Amino acid sequence: MSRSDLADAFTDDSALISYVAAGDPSADATREYVEALVEGGSDVIELGLPFSEPVAEGTTIQNAIKRALDAGMTPDAYLDLVRSLDVDVPVVCMTYYNLIYQYGTESGPEEFVEAAADAGISGFVVPDLPVDESGPLYEACREHGLDLVFIVAPTTTEERLDRMLDRTTGFVYVQGRLGTTGARDEMSDDTPAALDRLRDADVPKAVGFGISSGEQAREVVASGADGVIVGSAYVDLIAEGVENDDPTDAVAERLRDLAAELKAGATASVPEPERK
Amino acid sequence: MSESDRPGKFGDYGGQYVPEVLMPAVEELVDAYERYVLDNEDGFVDDFRSRIREFGGRPTPLSHADNLSERYGFDVYLKREDLLHGGAHKLNNALGQVLLAKYMGKERIVAETGAGQHGTATAMACAYLDMPCEIYMGRTDVNRQRPNVFRMRLHDAEVNPVDVGSGTLKEAINETMRDWATNVEDTHYVIGSVVGPHPFPAMVRDFQSVISEEVREQSRERLGELPEAVIACAGGGSNTMGAFSAFVGSAALAGAPEGTQDAAPDVDLLAVEAGGSSLGVDADEGYAPNSASLSTGTEGVLHGARTKLLQTGDGQIVESHSVSAGLDYAGVGPELAHLVDEGRVEPVNVDDDAALEAFHRLSREEGIIPALESSHAVAYLEQYDGDGPVVVNLSGRGDKDLDTVVEESTARDIDGAPTMEVFEE
Ligand SMILES: Cc1ncc(COP(=O)(O)O)c(C=O)c1O
């Protein structure tokens, strides 16, 4: 199989993958935020398509999704937003299965995948779609040349991991801790072990859930990750901006700075520590 | 094995749509379900059956409703789940699951609740079986079901109000899934209805199938035949599936008495949904003034399963409404959705006012105060056009609903409602 856009984003140095919810607090703001995150050094944008029941999300992203839905974000508006983005990094659609399934005139994932490919989406992360139920979306993604990214959790068994790796293209999303998304101050003790299990997998590994600082990004990469995924830490800045009525530009500036810090952390070359 | 052949599918419905972090726990639960519940390993089902008798007070009676029978001109029997310990059918499932969690070596229980009956039943089962317990409940439901909040706390459960959205069952389920995802290694999620990822819909049905097992035995003794129809209210659908399963032939709990496992296609199965104030869905507002997902919903994926849902054309789940907290949910069990598609179960509905009227009618004419949920099933008798005998599953008692009923009956000027005005200063 040829290397995908997503896998290519990991070729040079450690990758920074940045998440925001589309439409939080407006589509225009999201466009500026995404551009700022790319200027700050993001190698992949994970753009959330808001679903009303975000069960894998912590409070920060739940609130972001609510702001986006209240502002009128829909799957069609999302695709318009993707088309209008002026960035040269791959964009991954992160959403829940019901939205993919309902899109268009017939039930099933085909129509949304086709529309997403057409709009310029490179792949999908779908947190409520375990490998066991992923067949139809996986087939549709293959047909349209998109990657389907699976999340490997701390609880994932070897047998499940093998099944996931069979269907993984692009990168693996290593969930760094139990629970839901949300910024934390420290890297979880589970992260090195999670990465150890994937040492032999021939696919880039990105760690997410809880990363909020350059220092954490550095530690995660030092533990063997090829990239870091950051969401809630940005969304916290966006929420603060909404609360204080800050101009979009000012929020974008802060997002750019945080992305730059995270990217610098991720790429700081540190010798890999000895592990037992 | 192809994905559509995996266990846990009811036609196209069902499945396991949950975050990966939960999947190993879900698989572990499937294994435990198959071993303990289906194969009675270590005598689990015998233990369950003995405890639901001793602690729960089963069997519950099948009572002839003399005055309703006279009113409608056919025999009406009430399956008295209101007399089960805790006051609702919910204990069958809660006791089954908390006991199973014990057998599995789990150390902590979480649960969601709408009306509070499931939370109360879970808290009770946890007190009885000595398990720590934490319950999530939407803020709206906390406010309209206060007696149950206090009951849960009496049993030493922690109750966490959930403030997002409309503060009802859907939000409580989301929050409980988040807790489970954080504490999955030692925690079991006691889901309160026949919803969620496999094995929950099948397992909860099996624990509730004691209702229809007993209805079959009791009908044979009392009527000498099976009833013409079984009528049950459907929120998520657990009392519904419990009341129907032995007639559909899907009861699977080990050791069911002789002759209670065969399909009985002549018995009509009526699932009464909450028609709320109207059957429409306002997709722009993201709101349905009802909870009638079987009659008006469309297929989609929510809370772990593919099923019928109240949603917009885009797939956003809409807020539901019912005067009864326990029916106020945008989804429904996948097996029930399948049985409706197959034509085996007929979905019908009654509105808020009809349910309130039935609440007063049963209280006045039969001396039984029904849960507002169950009142929907009773209200359907006004529309029923057969000759009987019919069995109405009285899923629970209405003590928890008294505040709501006083307020709503006064505001709506409900027929036959007593007023409290003369007692107020
Ligand atoms: C008495 C009673 N009946 C019915 C229900 C609805 O649930 P289900 O449809 O799962 O039976 C509830 C839910 O709380 C309830 O308390």
XYZ file of C-alpha atoms and ligand atoms in Angstrom:
717
model
C 0.000 0.000 0.000
C 1.283 3.469 -0.801
C 2.021 5.717 2.104
C -0.859 7.972 2.983
C -0.924 11.740 3.512
C -1.241 11.078 7.183
C 1.698 8.713 7.449
C 3.756 11.214 5.421
C 3.139 13.859 8.044
C 5.324 11.785 10.372
C 8.325 11.423 8.074
C 10.597 14.275 9.152
C 10.507 14.708 12.859
C 7.982 14.116 15.602
C 4.552 15.238 14.535
C 2.144 17.589 16.262
C -1.514 16.768 15.684
C -3.859 19.537 16.782
C -7.579 19.189 17.505
C -10.283 21.829 17.596
C -14.051 21.476 17.289
C -15.364 22.899 14.032
C -17.638 25.861 14.636
C -16.399 26.679 18.137
C -17.414 29.427 18.545
C -18.037 30.006 14.796
C -16.893 28.608 11.462
C -14.923 31.785 10.715
C -13.108 31.590 14.026
C -12.276 27.929 13.434
C -10.720 28.820 10.071
C -8.431 31.342 11.736
C -7.601 28.986 14.599
C -6.690 26.145 12.266
C -4.444 28.418 10.244
C -2.751 29.636 13.420
C -2.233 26.071 14.642
C -0.536 25.211 11.342
C 1.652 28.327 11.531
C 2.607 27.208 15.013
C 3.910 23.945 13.608
C 0.997 21.492 13.517
C 1.605 18.676 11.052
C -1.949 17.352 11.065
C -5.240 19.059 11.940
C -7.844 16.935 13.607
C -11.070 18.811 13.043
C -13.989 17.749 15.208
C -17.400 17.409 13.603
C -19.661 18.038 16.622
C -22.079 15.303 17.721
C -24.708 15.906 20.385
C -23.625 12.905 22.526
C -19.826 13.021 22.775
C -19.321 10.150 25.231
C -15.531 9.921 24.810
C -15.039 13.601 25.627
C -14.292 15.317 28.898
C -15.932 18.559 30.012
C -13.683 20.884 27.976
C -14.492 19.381 24.585
C -18.116 18.654 25.542
C -18.563 22.384 26.092
C -16.791 23.207 22.832
C -19.123 20.877 20.958
C -22.111 22.506 22.580
C -20.894 25.967 21.541
C -20.388 24.726 17.991
C -23.816 23.101 17.774
C -25.460 26.178 19.267
C -23.724 28.245 16.588
C -25.307 26.028 13.945
C -22.517 23.671 12.869
C -23.789 20.822 10.651
C -22.083 18.132 8.540
C -22.585 20.219 5.384
C -21.272 23.386 7.012
C -18.332 21.309 8.227
C -17.488 20.166 4.715
C -17.736 23.768 3.493
C -15.345 24.800 6.232
C -12.869 22.080 5.252
C -13.018 23.180 1.615
C -12.317 26.767 2.600
C -9.226 26.007 4.702
C -6.009 27.437 3.355
C -3.539 24.990 4.925
C -1.092 22.502 3.453
C -1.303 19.803 6.126
C -3.685 16.848 6.146
C -7.036 17.294 7.904
C -8.563 14.372 9.788
C -12.252 14.278 10.595
C -12.902 13.304 14.190
C -16.534 12.525 14.879
C -19.017 9.920 16.147
C -20.438 7.175 13.990
C -24.064 8.301 13.868
C -23.192 11.454 11.918
C -21.221 9.468 9.344
C -23.953 6.866 9.162
C -26.850 9.301 8.671
C -25.296 11.571 6.055
C -26.953 11.703 2.641
C -29.933 9.848 1.355
C -29.103 6.282 2.374
C -28.000 4.878 5.729
C -24.373 3.840 5.865
C -20.944 5.475 5.755
C -20.392 5.602 1.980
C -21.943 8.968 1.213
C -20.167 10.864 3.957
C -16.812 9.314 3.160
C -17.202 10.290 -0.477
C -18.204 13.848 0.430
C -15.377 14.113 2.954
C -12.794 12.867 0.440
C -14.132 15.364 -2.035
C -13.798 18.214 0.479
C -10.172 17.286 1.163
C -10.358 15.173 4.321
C -7.486 12.674 4.627
C -8.907 10.313 7.218
C -11.199 9.602 10.141
C -10.996 9.103 13.885
C -14.290 7.755 15.242
C -14.111 7.198 18.999
C -17.311 5.169 19.303
C -16.463 2.810 16.461
C -14.305 -0.047 17.716
C -12.568 -2.261 15.160
C -15.332 -4.844 15.604
C -17.946 -2.596 13.971
C -15.647 -0.790 11.572
C -16.062 -2.953 8.447
C -18.369 -0.702 6.400
C -16.449 2.493 7.218
C -13.112 0.776 6.593
C -14.264 -0.404 3.156
C -15.594 3.036 2.252
C -12.331 4.672 3.368
C -10.286 2.257 1.266
C -12.397 2.926 -1.734
C -11.824 6.673 -1.457
C -8.189 6.512 -0.365
C -8.799 7.756 3.186
C -7.150 6.521 6.356
C -9.116 5.106 9.263
C -7.290 5.750 12.516
C -7.966 3.424 15.452
C -7.529 4.319 19.090
C -5.441 1.915 21.155
C -6.409 2.204 24.821
C -4.455 1.224 27.935
C -6.966 -1.614 28.339
C -6.654 -2.946 24.784
C -5.717 -6.629 24.712
C -3.037 -8.091 22.405
C -5.676 -9.871 20.407
C -7.632 -6.656 19.845
C -4.425 -4.783 19.046
C -3.614 -7.272 16.263
C -7.059 -6.839 14.766
C -6.699 -3.058 14.886
C -3.259 -3.051 13.337
C -4.625 -5.169 10.475
C -6.948 -2.325 9.561
C -4.749 0.618 10.550
C -3.443 3.034 7.963
C -2.112 6.543 8.562
C -1.194 6.362 12.231
C -2.296 4.725 15.469
C -3.863 6.902 18.102
C -2.456 5.794 21.430
C -4.804 6.798 24.228
C -2.363 7.803 26.952
C -4.644 7.185 29.922
C -7.991 5.739 30.988
C -11.029 7.954 30.811
C -11.996 10.784 28.529
C -10.216 13.656 26.807
C -9.090 16.609 28.914
C -5.845 18.449 29.604
C -3.720 17.127 32.481
C -0.525 18.417 34.058
C 1.528 15.258 33.820
C 2.168 12.444 31.430
C 0.384 9.302 32.524
C 2.517 6.443 33.858
C 0.649 4.203 31.405
C 2.090 5.903 28.336
C 5.518 4.234 28.090
C 3.995 0.766 28.485
C 1.380 1.528 25.831
C 4.113 2.584 23.422
C 6.270 -0.422 24.267
C 3.511 -2.712 23.067
C 3.533 -0.985 19.709
C 7.292 -0.902 19.246
C 7.214 -3.413 16.374
C 4.153 -2.031 14.606
C 5.112 -0.580 11.260
C 2.946 2.534 11.533
C 3.486 5.929 13.188
C 2.286 6.181 16.790
C 0.768 9.362 18.179
C -0.161 9.769 21.830
C -3.194 11.763 22.937
C -5.522 12.320 25.941
C -4.184 14.798 28.436
C -1.155 16.423 26.788
C -1.069 20.162 27.457
C 2.548 21.398 27.538
C 5.822 21.306 25.641
C 7.390 19.439 28.536
C 4.767 16.668 28.375
C 5.162 16.474 24.609
C 8.903 16.043 25.094
C 8.407 13.241 27.617
C 5.915 11.432 25.437
C 8.210 11.526 22.419
C 11.127 10.457 24.608
C 9.047 7.396 25.526
C 8.944 6.369 21.893
C 5.993 8.203 20.321
C 6.233 9.513 16.770
C 3.829 12.302 17.535
C 1.517 13.933 20.046
C -2.172 14.766 19.775
C -3.387 17.856 21.602
C -6.964 19.070 21.884
C -8.304 20.139 25.263
C -5.342 22.460 25.949
C -6.247 24.492 22.829
C -9.954 24.307 23.556
C -9.290 25.707 27.038
C -7.769 28.786 25.362
C -10.726 29.079 23.011
C -13.187 28.786 25.913
C -11.288 31.477 27.820
C -11.496 33.703 24.749
C -15.240 33.167 24.512
C -15.691 33.893 28.188
C -13.688 37.136 28.036
C -15.061 38.203 24.675
C -11.522 38.326 23.284
C -11.047 39.080 19.594
C -10.477 36.018 17.389
C -7.016 37.267 16.424
C -5.879 37.381 20.027
C -7.072 33.803 20.628
C -5.416 32.675 17.395
C -2.167 34.203 18.587
C -2.290 32.202 21.820
C -3.086 29.024 19.903
C -0.113 29.644 17.616
C 2.170 30.089 20.624
C 0.937 26.952 22.337
C 1.326 24.923 19.130
C 4.869 26.246 18.768
C 5.675 25.251 22.353
C 4.228 21.781 21.843
C 6.027 21.316 18.537
C 9.303 22.404 20.101
C 8.736 19.951 22.951
C 7.895 17.135 20.576
C 11.005 17.696 18.494
C 13.489 18.381 21.317
C 15.995 15.626 20.753
C 16.443 13.662 23.902
C 18.186 10.327 24.215
C 15.716 7.527 24.633
C 15.767 6.465 28.264
C 16.648 2.880 29.150
C 13.568 0.793 29.846
C 13.266 -2.530 31.471
C -17.176 -14.411 11.441
C -18.655 -11.520 9.458
C -19.618 -8.451 11.472
C -23.341 -8.866 10.919
C -23.232 -12.465 12.238
C -21.657 -11.550 15.546
C -23.732 -12.213 18.650
C -25.649 -9.257 19.939
C -27.304 -8.355 16.647
C -31.079 -8.270 16.327
C -31.451 -8.076 12.561
C -29.546 -4.906 11.715
C -29.893 -3.547 15.234
C -27.677 -3.941 18.272
C -23.896 -4.250 18.169
C -21.124 -2.722 20.236
C -20.476 0.915 19.385
C -18.386 2.043 22.338
C -14.979 3.651 22.835
C -12.110 1.200 22.572
C -11.173 1.779 26.209
C -14.435 0.013 27.145
C -14.290 -2.803 24.624
C -12.175 -5.197 26.689
C -14.633 -4.736 29.580
C -17.520 -5.319 27.209
C -15.845 -8.493 25.936
C -15.205 -9.637 29.484
C -18.882 -9.045 30.215
C -19.949 -11.034 27.145
C -17.861 -13.906 28.433
C -19.351 -13.616 31.928
C -22.864 -13.377 30.475
C -22.394 -16.519 28.434
C -20.875 -18.494 31.284
C -22.935 -17.388 34.261
C -26.279 -16.275 32.820
C -26.651 -18.588 29.831
C -24.782 -21.635 31.191
C -25.509 -21.202 34.903
C -21.836 -21.639 35.774
C -21.192 -21.869 39.536
C -24.969 -21.965 39.974
C -25.215 -18.237 39.235
C -28.783 -18.361 37.923
C -29.921 -20.499 40.858
C -28.377 -17.957 43.188
C -30.115 -15.128 41.298
C -33.466 -16.910 41.326
C -33.259 -17.611 45.015
C -32.263 -14.033 45.891
C -34.918 -12.399 43.705
C -37.444 -14.536 45.628
C -36.014 -13.973 49.111
C -34.888 -10.377 48.827
C -37.119 -9.255 45.964
C -40.395 -10.908 46.894
C -41.014 -12.794 43.664
C -43.259 -14.083 42.284
C -45.316 -10.927 42.048
C -49.078 -11.472 41.778
C -51.185 -11.353 38.657
C -54.189 -9.428 39.974
C -57.609 -9.310 38.364
C -58.638 -5.646 38.108
C -62.326 -5.996 38.878
C -63.407 -2.444 38.269
C -61.357 -1.875 35.157
C -62.656 -5.164 33.770
C -66.180 -3.994 34.324
C -65.422 -0.622 32.800
C -63.951 -2.067 29.595
C -66.046 -5.202 29.276
C -63.156 -7.648 29.186
C -60.876 -9.162 31.788
C -57.954 -6.988 32.748
C -55.133 -8.488 34.778
C -52.302 -6.475 36.261
C -48.840 -7.994 36.558
C -47.826 -6.435 39.855
C -44.185 -5.431 39.441
C -45.160 -2.495 41.660
C -45.104 -5.033 44.488
C -41.524 -6.084 43.844
C -39.110 -4.850 46.511
C -38.209 -1.255 45.729
C -41.472 -0.699 43.895
C -40.553 -1.473 40.303
C -39.377 -4.190 37.924
C -35.947 -2.534 37.937
C -34.759 -4.735 40.826
C -34.820 -7.879 38.642
C -32.077 -6.430 36.477
C -30.180 -4.503 39.135
C -29.919 -7.516 41.418
C -28.914 -9.722 38.496
C -26.177 -7.377 37.372
C -24.764 -6.494 40.779
C -24.640 -10.204 41.587
C -22.920 -10.868 38.269
C -20.405 -8.113 39.015
C -19.664 -9.923 42.297
C -19.122 -13.202 40.470
C -16.796 -11.345 38.081
C -14.760 -9.898 40.945
C -15.636 -6.254 40.237
C -15.227 -3.823 43.117
C -17.397 -0.869 42.271
C -20.755 -0.178 40.611
C -21.842 2.817 38.558
C -25.310 3.346 37.118
C -27.468 5.985 35.478
C -31.051 6.617 36.375
C -34.013 8.493 34.909
C -37.024 8.061 37.185
C -34.682 7.046 39.942
C -36.214 3.567 40.131
C -33.202 1.955 38.509
C -30.868 3.978 40.697
C -32.842 2.968 43.767
C -32.861 -0.685 42.752
C -29.131 -0.602 42.061
C -28.392 1.165 45.345
C -30.515 -1.433 47.152
C -28.822 -4.355 45.471
C -25.438 -2.808 46.263
C -26.316 -2.341 49.930
C -27.580 -5.919 50.071
C -24.509 -7.350 48.318
C -22.023 -4.933 49.902
C -20.724 -3.059 46.864
C -19.824 0.645 46.637
C -22.165 2.432 44.256
C -22.259 5.730 42.392
C -25.318 6.940 40.459
C -25.643 9.629 37.769
C -28.957 11.413 37.356
C -29.940 14.386 35.211
C -30.694 17.592 37.129
C -34.286 17.761 35.822
C -34.876 14.220 37.041
C -33.252 14.932 40.423
C -35.783 17.720 40.826
C -38.832 15.737 39.755
C -37.959 12.460 41.538
C -36.665 13.660 44.879
C -37.987 10.759 46.985
C -35.865 8.383 44.949
C -32.781 10.548 45.336
C -33.182 10.288 49.083
C -33.800 6.544 48.882
C -30.540 6.064 46.968
C -28.706 8.047 49.597
C -30.319 6.010 52.372
C -28.697 2.967 50.787
C -25.378 4.789 50.919
C -25.066 5.414 47.192
C -23.422 8.570 45.944
C -25.773 10.525 43.645
C -24.209 12.840 41.044
C -26.565 15.326 39.354
C -25.766 15.898 35.668
C -26.264 19.472 34.516
C -25.755 19.299 30.748
C -28.489 19.260 28.103
C -32.031 18.814 29.316
C -30.759 16.961 32.387
C -32.584 13.701 31.734
C -31.701 10.068 31.072
C -29.674 10.558 27.881
C -27.247 12.903 29.627
C -27.038 10.607 32.650
C -26.043 7.694 30.378
C -23.319 9.795 28.704
C -21.886 10.716 32.084
C -21.959 7.156 33.396
C -20.120 5.951 30.288
C -17.429 8.553 31.001
C -17.073 7.332 34.572
C -16.895 3.745 33.345
C -14.200 4.690 30.806
C -12.138 6.213 33.614
C -12.547 3.383 36.120
C -13.137 0.462 33.798
C -10.592 -1.849 35.370
C -12.528 -2.524 38.557
C -15.957 -1.027 37.839
C -19.129 -2.541 36.388
C -21.740 -0.321 34.739
C -25.223 -1.551 35.663
C -27.153 -0.203 32.696
C -30.834 0.251 33.520
C -32.643 -0.972 30.466
C -32.346 -3.210 27.399
C -30.087 -0.639 25.723
C -26.335 -0.187 25.313
C -23.746 -2.445 23.693
C -24.093 -6.222 23.579
C -24.476 -8.080 25.965
C -26.607 -5.522 27.842
C -29.792 -5.716 25.731
C -29.847 -9.518 25.844
C -28.686 -9.787 29.443
C -31.112 -7.226 30.855
C -33.918 -8.929 28.929
C -32.933 -12.269 30.452
C -32.981 -10.905 34.001
C -36.371 -9.300 33.299
C -37.754 -12.404 31.568
C -38.892 -13.686 34.981
C -41.867 -11.338 34.485
C -43.226 -13.115 31.406
C -42.270 -16.558 32.730
C -44.523 -15.856 35.686
C -47.233 -14.313 33.511
C -47.369 -17.533 31.497
C -47.563 -19.758 34.567
C -50.045 -17.530 36.337
C -52.219 -17.164 33.227
C -52.379 -20.905 32.865
C -53.450 -21.270 36.507
C -55.833 -18.311 36.624
C -57.268 -18.172 33.091
C -56.542 -21.655 31.843
C -55.103 -20.040 28.739
C -52.638 -17.401 27.601
C -53.897 -13.816 27.438
C -55.032 -12.210 24.219
C -52.547 -9.377 24.671
C -49.746 -8.197 26.906
C -49.454 -4.425 27.267
C -46.337 -2.749 28.646
C -44.897 0.748 28.578
C -41.644 1.294 26.687
C -38.952 3.741 27.677
C -35.719 1.902 27.032
C -37.917 -1.169 26.993
C -36.786 -3.382 29.878
C -40.174 -4.014 31.456
C -41.496 -4.376 27.921
C -38.977 -7.048 26.947
C -39.357 -8.681 30.352
C -43.108 -8.918 29.840
C -42.799 -10.043 26.207
C -39.786 -12.323 26.045
C -41.474 -15.601 27.001
C -44.108 -14.924 24.326
C -41.496 -14.180 21.682
C -39.534 -17.292 22.612
C -36.369 -15.347 23.440
C -36.291 -15.885 27.205
C -32.927 -17.384 27.921
C -32.475 -17.363 31.676
C -31.477 -20.873 32.703
C -33.992 -23.062 34.518
C -37.166 -21.459 33.188
C -40.176 -23.604 34.088
C -41.465 -26.098 31.544
C -43.562 -24.506 28.812
C -42.464 -20.927 29.368
C -39.821 -20.869 26.649
C -41.862 -21.491 23.505
C -43.027 -18.690 21.264
C -46.728 -17.904 21.576
C -47.505 -16.096 18.332
C -51.200 -15.636 19.148
C -50.497 -13.307 22.024
C -50.490 -9.666 20.891
C -47.611 -7.652 22.272
C -48.245 -3.930 22.625
C -45.438 -1.520 23.490
C -46.920 1.726 24.780
C -44.635 4.701 24.235
C -44.853 8.183 25.670
C -46.644 10.339 23.125
C -45.801 13.365 25.297
C -47.690 16.425 24.132
C -47.451 15.689 20.403
C -45.882 13.153 18.060
C -43.932 15.612 15.919
C -40.187 16.199 16.029
C -38.946 19.763 15.770
C -35.612 19.066 14.114
C -34.666 22.759 13.960
C -35.108 23.091 17.677
C -33.498 19.689 18.275
C -36.552 18.709 20.289
C -39.252 16.058 20.219
C -42.229 16.689 22.532
C -42.500 12.884 22.982
C -40.381 9.800 23.557
C -41.935 7.660 20.843
C -38.803 6.349 19.169
C -40.376 3.024 18.131
C -43.265 4.676 16.306
C -41.572 7.810 15.002
C -37.804 7.308 15.273
C -35.261 6.457 12.603
C -32.372 4.019 12.616
C -29.090 5.248 14.020
C -26.317 4.598 16.536
C -26.494 5.793 20.139
C -25.068 4.626 23.472
C -23.448 1.522 22.101
C -26.118 0.133 19.800
C -27.779 0.615 16.468
C -31.475 1.143 17.105
C -34.424 3.462 16.495
C -33.764 7.012 17.657
C -35.265 10.453 17.830
C -32.798 12.433 15.742
C -32.485 15.151 13.140
C -31.829 14.348 9.480
C -28.153 15.074 10.185
C -27.984 12.494 12.955
C -27.964 14.792 15.986
C -29.936 13.234 18.831
C -32.853 15.399 19.897
C -34.139 16.014 23.400
C -37.187 13.908 24.191
C -40.115 14.680 26.459
C -42.478 12.751 28.670
C -44.292 13.661 31.846
C -42.753 10.440 33.191
C -39.027 10.630 33.764
C -38.502 6.907 33.136
C -39.837 7.092 29.584
C -38.053 10.331 28.705
C -35.354 8.926 26.412
C -34.540 9.393 22.706
C -33.640 5.739 22.099
C -35.065 2.289 22.720
C -33.729 -1.246 23.020
C -32.449 -2.756 19.742
C -34.336 -6.039 20.144
C -37.598 -4.157 20.553
C -36.820 -2.119 17.419
C -36.234 -5.377 15.574
C -39.426 -7.008 16.877
C -41.362 -3.954 15.699
C -39.832 -4.211 12.203
C -40.689 -7.922 12.168
C -44.288 -7.110 13.050
C -44.145 -9.147 16.282
C -44.528 -6.139 18.577
C -46.926 -3.314 17.869
C -45.793 0.146 18.958
C -48.616 2.396 20.173
C -48.613 5.522 22.278
C -50.638 7.632 24.663
C -50.017 11.256 25.544
C -49.124 12.926 28.843
C -52.713 13.820 29.695
C -53.999 10.296 29.043
C -51.254 8.898 31.267
C -52.177 11.310 34.069
C -55.847 10.382 33.745
C -54.959 6.690 33.935
C -52.861 7.416 37.013
C -55.919 8.813 38.774
C -58.271 6.157 37.396
C -56.221 3.270 38.713
C -55.717 4.996 42.041
C -59.415 5.722 42.422
C -60.929 2.566 40.975
C -58.464 -0.154 41.966
C -56.653 1.248 44.985
C -53.299 1.080 43.229
C -51.117 4.136 42.651
C -49.143 3.349 39.492
C -45.856 4.843 38.350
C -46.360 7.485 35.664
C -44.444 5.145 33.332
C -46.842 2.274 33.983
C -49.783 4.690 33.725
C -49.059 4.836 30.001
C -49.705 1.096 29.700
C -52.883 1.399 31.782
C -54.044 4.374 29.680
C -53.847 2.300 26.526
C -56.807 0.233 27.765
C -59.005 3.175 26.757
C -58.044 2.494 23.128
C -57.771 -1.281 23.239
C -60.360 -2.911 20.996
C -60.012 -6.661 21.667
C -62.094 -8.972 23.859
C -59.465 -9.855 26.445
C -58.232 -11.227 28.655
C -55.310 -8.795 28.645
C -52.353 -8.480 30.959
C -51.061 -4.992 31.690
C -47.559 -4.961 33.074
C -47.711 -2.593 36.013
C -43.988 -1.901 35.957
C -43.887 0.137 39.144
C -45.666 2.064 41.859
C -46.213 5.803 41.809
C -45.041 7.057 45.206
C -42.044 8.692 43.540
C -44.357 10.643 41.205
C -46.729 12.292 43.675
C -45.151 15.768 43.480
C -45.189 15.712 39.685
C -48.767 14.454 39.590
C -50.101 17.130 41.950
C -48.389 19.842 39.954
C -49.171 18.558 36.453
C -52.760 17.542 37.211
C -53.530 20.970 38.600
C -51.827 22.779 35.743
C -53.607 20.703 33.107
C -56.930 20.316 34.851
C -56.833 16.548 34.535
C -60.121 14.667 34.755
C -60.717 13.034 38.098
C -57.697 14.529 39.815
C -58.211 15.413 43.474
C -57.066 18.896 44.360
C -54.948 19.838 47.340
C -56.042 23.475 47.301
C -58.429 23.261 50.262
C -55.567 22.079 52.460
C -53.263 24.927 51.580
C -53.095 28.085 53.658
C -41.751 1.987 36.914
C -41.007 2.144 35.623
N -41.536 1.626 34.510
C -40.907 1.739 33.321
C -39.717 2.404 33.202
C -39.113 2.547 31.844
O -37.994 1.739 31.642
P -38.096 0.450 30.742
O -38.727 0.876 29.470
O -36.688 0.014 30.577
O -38.905 -0.551 31.463
C -39.126 2.956 34.351
C -37.833 3.641 34.265
O -37.322 4.231 35.149
C -39.797 2.815 35.580
O -39.279 3.338 36.696
